[in-house]
Amino acid sequence: SSYNAGFSIVEYIARTYGDSSVVRVSRALAAPARVTIDGAVEDVLGMSGQQLYDAWMAERRTAYEATRAEIAGTRTEGELIAAEGFGNLHPAFSPDGRKIYYTSNAGEDYFGLSHLMEYDRASMTRRKLVPRVRSTISISPDGRFLYYARISRDNPRWASFSDIYRYDLKEEEEERLTHGQRAFSPQLTRDGRRLVVAMGGECTLNVAVADADGKNLRKLTSFENGEQVFTPSWSADGSRVAFGYSEGHAQTVAVIDSGGSRLSTFGLSGDSRNPSFSPDGRWMYFSWDTLGRFNIWRMSMAGGTLQQVTQVLGGAFQPAVDDSGNVVFARYDASGYKIALLKPAAIKPSKLM
């Protein structure tokens, strides 16, 4: 994306020409008659903007080719099941594993125009279910209801708030469960009785739980200093909740008891996020950038053993696992986020820690 490319080229300038060069380019950009960045780059670095771009691209190509060669024999990327569009995210299996739900902006120009999609594994067909949805998705145990979040201005202040909704696949009707709660990323327990969500307020996010109908909403965490939480996920037995936790730039996986006690973090180096428990409770799957790229890893809930599940060239995020051990995840490549399916036979953990 343009954001990642911009960050990369700024990092290249700092690493190649010194941190102060970034400051000097920024100040040169403030000159009254400055129209483009090219003049600022030439004034500070002594080269044209095109020359800087070419140098940066040459270094990136060299680095990516080295990575490609390094992982050539171990690439484990799964089979693409949703490749159209650049924003295919939040995959989730139906309880019987026959369908996969996800959000997609296929045919659109922005993430905000994403839709909730259904993929039938047997027929390999897709259909659009609900427009303007770009949150995580959870499915009731009987497969009838889809839970998700949607941003609405339907509140007294006409502000953009996120709330929880559910869609009845049988009746093809949507029901709003919360109102003005700034709640998102819902997930049901396996018995379908409780929801866990992330909810915001005062520039801080917290983990909260509610009944399956959205009532009796209460916080599990009591953060109040700008902490952020993401994609909460129930353990198989509903006794714990895992989530991405951040106090700054990166996330780390955190776990808390369902009653709100015993909060702990993984303590892994780098950035770990998007935790998801396997249905049998044996593993916690998550995305981790320990090798310089985000891949799917899993941790044994019995002994803490770490295993690498994917080996991708771009990035792998948001894993979900079905009862048969299939893993579906969002795979990032040169043209954006796609949905990939990895079957058990293809999972050959390439690294133990």
Coordinates of N, CA, C and O in Angstrom, one line a residue, residues 109-236:
D109 N -13.4 0.5 -4.3 CA -12.2 1.3 -4.3 C -11.6 1.5 -2.9 O -10.5 1.9 -2.7
Y110 N -12.4 1.2 -1.9 CA -12.0 1.5 -0.5 C -12.3 0.4 0.4 O -13.3 -0.4 0.2
F111 N -11.6 0.3 1.5 CA -11.8 -0.7 2.6 C -13.2 -0.5 3.2 O -13.9 -1.4 3.5
G112 N -13.6 0.8 3.3 CA -14.9 1.1 3.9 C -16.1 0.6 3.2 O -17.2 0.6 3.7
L113 N -15.9 0.2 1.9 CA -17.0 -0.3 1.1 C -17.1 -1.8 1.1 O -17.6 -2.5 0.2
S114 N -16.4 -2.5 2.1 CA -16.4 -3.9 2.2 C -17.8 -4.5 2.5 O -18.6 -3.9 3.1
H115 N -17.9 -5.8 2.1 CA -19.2 -6.5 2.3 C -18.9 -7.8 3.0 O -17.8 -8.3 2.9
L116 N -19.9 -8.3 3.7 CA -19.8 -9.6 4.3 C -20.1 -10.7 3.2 O -21.2 -10.7 2.6
M117 N -19.2 -11.6 3.0 CA -19.2 -12.6 2.0 C -19.3 -14.0 2.5 O -18.9 -14.3 3.6
E118 N -19.9 -14.9 1.7 CA -20.0 -16.3 2.1 C -19.4 -17.1 1.0 O -19.7 -17.0 -0.2
Y119 N -18.5 -18.0 1.3 CA -17.8 -18.9 0.4 C -18.2 -20.4 0.7 O -18.0 -20.8 1.8
D120 N -18.8 -21.1 -0.3 CA -19.2 -22.4 -0.2 C -18.0 -23.3 -0.7 O -17.6 -23.3 -1.8
R121 N -17.4 -24.1 0.2 CA -16.3 -24.9 -0.1 C -16.5 -26.0 -1.1 O -15.7 -26.3 -1.9
A122 N -17.7 -26.6 -1.1 CA -18.1 -27.7 -2.0 C -18.2 -27.1 -3.4 O -17.6 -27.7 -4.4
S123 N -19.0 -26.1 -3.6 CA -19.3 -25.6 -4.9 C -18.3 -24.5 -5.4 O -18.2 -24.1 -6.5
M124 N -17.4 -24.0 -4.4 CA -16.4 -23.0 -4.7 C -17.1 -21.7 -5.2 O -16.6 -21.1 -6.1
T125 N -18.3 -21.4 -4.7 CA -19.0 -20.2 -5.1 C -19.1 -19.2 -4.0 O -19.0 -19.6 -2.8
R126 N -19.3 -18.0 -4.3 CA -19.3 -16.9 -3.3 C -20.6 -16.1 -3.5 O -21.1 -16.0 -4.6
R127 N -21.1 -15.6 -2.4 CA -22.2 -14.6 -2.5 C -22.1 -13.6 -1.5 O -21.6 -13.8 -0.4
K128 N -22.6 -12.4 -1.9 CA -22.6 -11.2 -1.0 C -23.8 -11.3 -0.1 O -24.9 -11.4 -0.6
L129 N -23.6 -11.1 1.2 CA -24.7 -11.2 2.2 C -25.1 -9.9 2.7 O -26.3 -9.5 2.7
V130 N -24.2 -9.1 3.3 CA -24.5 -7.9 4.0 C -23.5 -6.8 3.5 O -22.3 -7.0 3.5
P131 N -24.0 -5.6 3.1 CA -23.1 -4.6 2.6 C -22.6 -3.8 3.8 O -23.1 -3.8 4.9
R132 N -21.5 -3.1 3.5 CA -20.8 -2.2 4.5 C -20.5 -2.9 5.8 O -20.8 -2.4 6.9
V133 N -19.8 -4.0 5.8 CA -19.3 -4.7 6.9 C -17.8 -4.9 6.8 O -17.4 -5.4 5.7
R134 N -17.0 -4.5 7.8 CA -15.6 -4.7 7.7 C -15.0 -5.1 9.0 O -13.9 -4.8 9.4
S135 N -15.8 -5.9 9.8 CA -15.3 -6.3 11.1 C -15.1 -7.8 11.1 O -15.4 -8.5 10.2
T136 N -14.6 -8.3 12.3 CA -14.5 -9.7 12.5 C -15.9 -10.3 12.4 O -16.9 -9.6 12.6
I137 N -16.0 -11.6 12.2 CA -17.3 -12.3 12.0 C -17.3 -13.5 12.9 O -16.3 -14.2 13.1
S138 N -18.5 -13.7 13.6 CA -18.6 -14.9 14.4 C -20.0 -15.6 14.1 O -20.9 -14.9 13.7
I139 N -20.0 -16.9 14.1 CA -21.2 -17.6 13.7 C -21.8 -18.4 14.9 O -21.0 -19.0 15.7
S140 N -23.1 -18.4 15.0 CA -23.8 -19.1 16.1 C -23.5 -20.6 15.9 O -23.3 -21.1 14.8
P141 N -23.6 -21.4 17.0 CA -23.3 -22.9 16.9 C -24.2 -23.6 15.9 O -23.8 -24.6 15.3
D142 N -25.5 -23.1 15.7 CA -26.4 -23.8 14.7 C -26.2 -23.3 13.3 O -26.8 -23.7 12.4
G143 N -25.2 -22.3 13.1 CA -24.9 -21.8 11.8 C -25.9 -20.8 11.2 O -25.8 -20.4 10.1
R144 N -26.9 -20.4 12.0 CA -28.0 -19.6 11.5 C -27.6 -18.1 11.6 O -28.0 -17.3 10.7
F145 N -26.9 -17.7 12.6 CA -26.7 -16.2 12.8 C -25.2 -15.9 12.6 O -24.3 -16.5 13.1
L146 N -25.0 -14.7 12.0 CA -23.7 -14.1 11.8 C -23.6 -12.9 12.7 O -24.5 -12.0 12.6
Y147 N -22.6 -12.8 13.5 CA -22.4 -11.6 14.3 C -21.2 -10.8 13.7 O -20.2 -11.3 13.3
Y148 N -21.4 -9.5 13.8 CA -20.4 -8.6 13.2 C -20.6 -7.2 13.8 O -21.6 -6.9 14.5
A149 N -19.8 -6.3 13.4 CA -20.0 -4.9 13.8 C -20.2 -4.0 12.6 O -19.7 -4.3 11.5
R150 N -20.9 -2.9 12.8 CA -21.1 -2.0 11.7 C -21.1 -0.5 12.3 O -21.6 -0.3 13.4
I151 N -20.6 0.4 11.5 CA -20.5 1.8 12.0 C -21.8 2.5 11.5 O -22.2 2.4 10.4
S152 N -22.5 3.2 12.5 CA -23.7 3.9 12.2 C -23.7 5.2 12.8 O -23.1 5.5 13.8
R153 N -24.5 6.1 12.3 CA -24.8 7.4 12.8 C -26.2 7.5 13.5 O -26.6 8.6 13.9
D154 N -26.8 6.3 13.7 CA -28.1 6.3 14.3 C -28.0 6.4 15.8 O -28.1 5.4 16.6
N155 N -27.7 7.6 16.3 CA -27.6 7.9 17.7 C -27.9 9.4 17.9 O -28.0 10.2 17.0
P156 N -28.2 9.8 19.2 CA -28.7 11.2 19.4 C -27.7 12.3 18.9 O -28.2 13.4 18.5
R157 N -26.4 12.0 18.9 CA -25.4 13.0 18.4 C -25.0 12.8 16.9 O -24.2 13.6 16.5
W158 N -25.6 11.9 16.3 CA -25.3 11.6 14.9 C -23.8 11.4 14.7 O -23.2 11.8 13.7
A159 N -23.2 10.8 15.7 CA -21.7 10.5 15.6 C -21.5 9.1 15.0 O -22.5 8.2 15.0
S160 N -20.4 8.8 14.5 CA -20.0 7.5 13.9 C -19.6 6.5 14.9 O -18.5 6.6 15.4
F161 N -20.5 5.7 15.4 CA -20.3 4.7 16.4 C -20.4 3.3 15.9 O -21.2 3.1 15.0
S162 N -19.5 2.4 16.4 CA -19.6 1.0 16.0 C -20.5 0.3 17.0 O -20.3 0.4 18.2
D163 N -21.3 -0.6 16.4 CA -22.2 -1.4 17.3 C -22.3 -2.8 16.7 O -21.9 -3.1 15.6
I164 N -22.8 -3.7 17.5 CA -22.8 -5.1 17.2 C -24.2 -5.5 16.5 O -25.3 -5.0 17.0
Y165 N -24.2 -6.2 15.5 CA -25.3 -6.7 14.8 C -25.3 -8.2 14.6 O -24.2 -8.8 14.7
R166 N -26.4 -8.8 14.3 CA -26.4 -10.1 13.8 C -27.4 -10.3 12.6 O -28.4 -9.6 12.6
Y167 N -27.0 -11.2 11.8 CA -27.7 -11.4 10.5 C -28.3 -12.9 10.6 O -27.6 -13.8 10.8
D168 N -29.6 -13.0 10.4 CA -30.3 -14.2 10.3 C -30.2 -14.8 8.9 O -30.9 -14.3 8.0
L169 N -29.5 -15.9 8.7 CA -29.3 -16.4 7.4 C -30.6 -17.1 6.9 O -30.9 -17.1 5.7
K170 N -31.4 -17.5 7.8 CA -32.7 -18.2 7.4 C -33.7 -17.1 6.9 O -34.3 -17.3 5.9
E171 N -33.9 -16.1 7.7 CA -34.9 -15.1 7.4 C -34.3 -13.9 6.6 O -35.0 -13.1 6.1
E172 N -33.0 -13.9 6.4 CA -32.3 -12.9 5.7 C -32.6 -11.5 6.2 O -32.9 -10.5 5.5
E173 N -32.5 -11.4 7.6 CA -32.8 -10.1 8.2 C -31.7 -9.8 9.2 O -31.1 -10.7 9.8
E174 N -31.4 -8.5 9.4 CA -30.4 -8.0 10.3 C -31.0 -7.4 11.5 O -32.1 -6.7 11.5
E175 N -30.4 -7.7 12.7 CA -30.9 -7.1 13.9 C -29.7 -6.4 14.6 O -28.6 -7.0 14.7
R176 N -30.0 -5.2 15.1 CA -29.0 -4.5 15.9 C -29.1 -4.9 17.3 O -30.1 -4.8 17.9
L177 N -27.9 -5.2 17.9 CA -27.9 -5.7 19.3 C -27.4 -4.6 20.3 O -27.8 -4.7 21.4
T178 N -26.6 -3.7 19.9 CA -26.1 -2.7 20.8 C -26.4 -1.3 20.2 O -26.5 -1.2 19.0
H179 N -26.4 -0.3 21.0 CA -26.7 1.1 20.6 C -25.7 2.1 21.2 O -25.7 2.2 22.4
G180 N -24.8 2.7 20.4 CA -23.9 3.7 20.9 C -22.9 3.2 21.8 O -22.3 3.9 22.6
Q181 N -22.5 1.9 21.7 CA -21.5 1.3 22.6 C -20.1 1.4 22.1 O -19.2 1.0 22.9
R182 N -19.9 1.8 20.9 CA -18.5 1.8 20.3 C -17.9 0.4 20.4 O -16.7 0.2 20.8
A183 N -18.7 -0.6 20.1 CA -18.2 -2.0 20.3 C -18.0 -2.6 18.9 O -18.6 -2.3 17.9
F184 N -16.9 -3.5 18.8 CA -16.6 -4.1 17.6 C -15.9 -5.4 17.8 O -15.6 -5.8 19.0
S185 N -15.5 -6.1 16.8 CA -14.8 -7.4 16.9 C -15.5 -8.4 17.8 O -14.9 -9.0 18.7
P186 N -16.8 -8.8 17.5 CA -17.5 -9.7 18.3 C -17.1 -11.2 18.1 O -16.7 -11.5 17.0
Q187 N -17.1 -12.0 19.1 CA -17.0 -13.4 19.0 C -17.8 -14.1 20.0 O -17.8 -13.7 21.2
L188 N -18.5 -15.2 19.6 CA -19.3 -16.0 20.4 C -18.5 -17.1 21.1 O -17.6 -17.6 20.5
T189 N -18.9 -17.5 22.3 CA -18.4 -18.7 22.8 C -18.9 -19.9 22.0 O -19.9 -19.8 21.3
R190 N -18.3 -21.1 22.1 CA -18.7 -22.2 21.3 C -20.1 -22.7 21.6 O -20.8 -23.3 20.8
D191 N -20.6 -22.4 22.9 CA -22.0 -22.8 23.2 C -23.0 -21.7 22.7 O -24.2 -21.9 22.9
G192 N -22.5 -20.6 22.2 CA -23.3 -19.5 21.7 C -24.0 -18.7 22.7 O -24.9 -17.9 22.4
R193 N -23.6 -18.7 24.0 CA -24.3 -18.0 25.0 C -23.7 -16.6 25.3 O -24.5 -15.8 25.8
R194 N -22.5 -16.4 25.1 CA -21.8 -15.2 25.4 C -21.0 -14.6 24.3 O -20.5 -15.3 23.4
L195 N -21.0 -13.3 24.3 CA -20.2 -12.5 23.3 C -19.0 -11.9 24.0 O -19.1 -11.4 25.1
V196 N -17.9 -11.8 23.3 CA -16.8 -10.9 23.7 C -16.6 -9.9 22.6 O -16.7 -10.2 21.5
V197 N -16.3 -8.7 23.0 CA -16.1 -7.6 22.1 C -15.0 -6.7 22.6 O -14.6 -6.7 23.7
A198 N -14.5 -5.9 21.6 CA -13.6 -4.7 22.0 C -14.5 -3.5 22.0 O -15.4 -3.4 21.2
M199 N -14.4 -2.6 23.0 CA -15.2 -1.4 23.0 C -14.3 -0.2 23.5 O -13.4 -0.4 24.2
G200 N -14.7 1.0 22.9 CA -13.8 2.1 23.1 C -14.5 3.2 23.9 O -15.7 3.3 24.1
G201 N -13.7 4.2 24.3 CA -14.1 5.4 25.0 C -12.9 6.1 25.7 O -12.0 5.4 26.2
E202 N -12.9 7.4 25.6 CA -11.8 8.2 26.2 C -10.4 7.8 25.6 O -9.5 7.7 26.4
C203 N -10.4 7.5 24.3 CA -9.2 7.2 23.6 C -8.5 5.9 24.1 O -7.3 5.6 23.9
T204 N -9.3 5.0 24.7 CA -8.9 3.8 25.2 C -9.8 2.7 24.8 O -11.0 2.9 24.7
L205 N -9.3 1.5 24.6 CA -10.1 0.3 24.2 C -10.0 -0.7 25.4 O -9.0 -0.9 26.0
N206 N -11.1 -1.4 25.6 CA -11.2 -2.4 26.6 C -11.9 -3.7 26.1 O -12.6 -3.6 25.1
V207 N -11.7 -4.8 26.7 CA -12.4 -6.1 26.4 C -13.6 -6.1 27.2 O -13.6 -5.8 28.4
A208 N -14.8 -6.5 26.6 CA -16.0 -6.6 27.3 C -16.8 -7.8 26.9 O -16.5 -8.4 25.8
V209 N -17.7 -8.3 27.8 CA -18.5 -9.5 27.5 C -19.9 -9.1 27.6 O -20.3 -8.2 28.3
A210 N -20.8 -9.9 27.0 CA -22.2 -9.6 27.0 C -22.9 -11.0 26.7 O -22.3 -12.0 26.3
D211 N -24.2 -11.0 27.0 CA -25.0 -12.1 26.5 C -25.1 -12.1 25.0 O -24.7 -11.1 24.3
A212 N -25.5 -13.2 24.4 CA -25.5 -13.4 23.0 C -26.4 -12.4 22.3 O -26.3 -12.1 21.1
D213 N -27.4 -11.8 23.0 CA -28.3 -10.8 22.5 C -27.8 -9.4 22.7 O -28.5 -8.4 22.4
G214 N -26.5 -9.3 23.2 CA -25.9 -7.9 23.4 C -26.3 -7.3 24.7 O -25.8 -6.2 25.0
K215 N -27.1 -7.9 25.5 CA -27.5 -7.3 26.8 C -26.4 -7.7 27.9 O -25.6 -8.6 27.7
N216 N -26.5 -7.0 29.0 CA -25.6 -7.2 30.1 C -24.2 -7.0 29.7 O -23.3 -7.8 30.1
L217 N -23.9 -6.0 29.0 CA -22.5 -5.7 28.6 C -21.7 -5.2 29.7 O -22.1 -4.2 30.4
R218 N -20.5 -5.8 30.0 CA -19.7 -5.3 31.1 C -18.2 -5.5 30.6 O -17.9 -6.4 29.9
K219 N -17.3 -4.7 31.2 CA -15.9 -4.7 30.8 C -15.2 -5.8 31.6 O -15.5 -6.0 32.8
L220 N -14.3 -6.5 30.9 CA -13.4 -7.4 31.6 C -12.1 -6.8 32.0 O -11.5 -7.1 33.0
T221 N -11.7 -5.8 31.2 CA -10.5 -5.0 31.5 C -10.8 -3.6 32.0 O -11.9 -3.2 31.7
S222 N -9.9 -3.0 32.6 CA -10.2 -1.6 33.1 C -9.1 -0.7 32.7 O -8.6 0.1 33.5
F223 N -8.7 -0.8 31.5 CA -7.6 0.1 30.9 C -8.2 1.6 30.9 O -9.3 1.8 30.5
E224 N -7.3 2.6 31.1 CA -7.8 3.9 31.1 C -6.7 4.9 30.7 O -6.9 6.1 30.8
N225 N -5.6 4.4 30.2 CA -4.4 5.3 29.8 C -4.1 5.1 28.4 O -2.9 5.2 28.0
G226 N -5.0 5.0 27.5 CA -4.8 4.9 26.1 C -4.4 3.5 25.6 O -4.0 3.4 24.4
E227 N -4.5 2.5 26.4 CA -4.3 1.2 25.9 C -5.3 0.8 24.8 O -6.4 1.2 24.8
Q228 N -4.8 -0.1 23.9 CA -5.7 -0.6 22.8 C -5.8 -2.1 22.9 O -4.8 -2.8 23.2
V229 N -7.0 -2.6 22.5 CA -7.2 -4.0 22.4 C -7.8 -4.4 21.1 O -8.6 -3.5 20.5
F230 N -7.5 -5.5 20.6 CA -8.0 -5.9 19.2 C -8.4 -7.4 19.2 O -7.8 -8.2 19.9
T231 N -9.3 -7.7 18.4 CA -9.7 -9.1 18.0 C -9.8 -10.1 19.2 O -9.1 -11.1 19.2
P232 N -10.6 -9.8 20.2 CA -10.7 -10.8 21.3 C -11.3 -12.1 20.8 O -12.1 -12.2 19.9
S233 N -10.8 -13.2 21.5 CA -11.2 -14.5 21.1 C -11.3 -15.4 22.3 O -10.5 -15.5 23.2
W234 N -12.4 -16.2 22.3 CA -12.7 -17.1 23.4 C -11.8 -18.4 23.3 O -11.6 -18.9 22.2
S235 N -11.4 -18.9 24.5 CA -10.8 -20.2 24.5 C -11.9 -21.3 24.2 O -13.1 -20.9 24.3
A236 N -11.6 -22.5 23.9 CA -12.6 -23.5 23.5 C -13.6 -23.7 24.6 O -14.8 -24.0 24.3

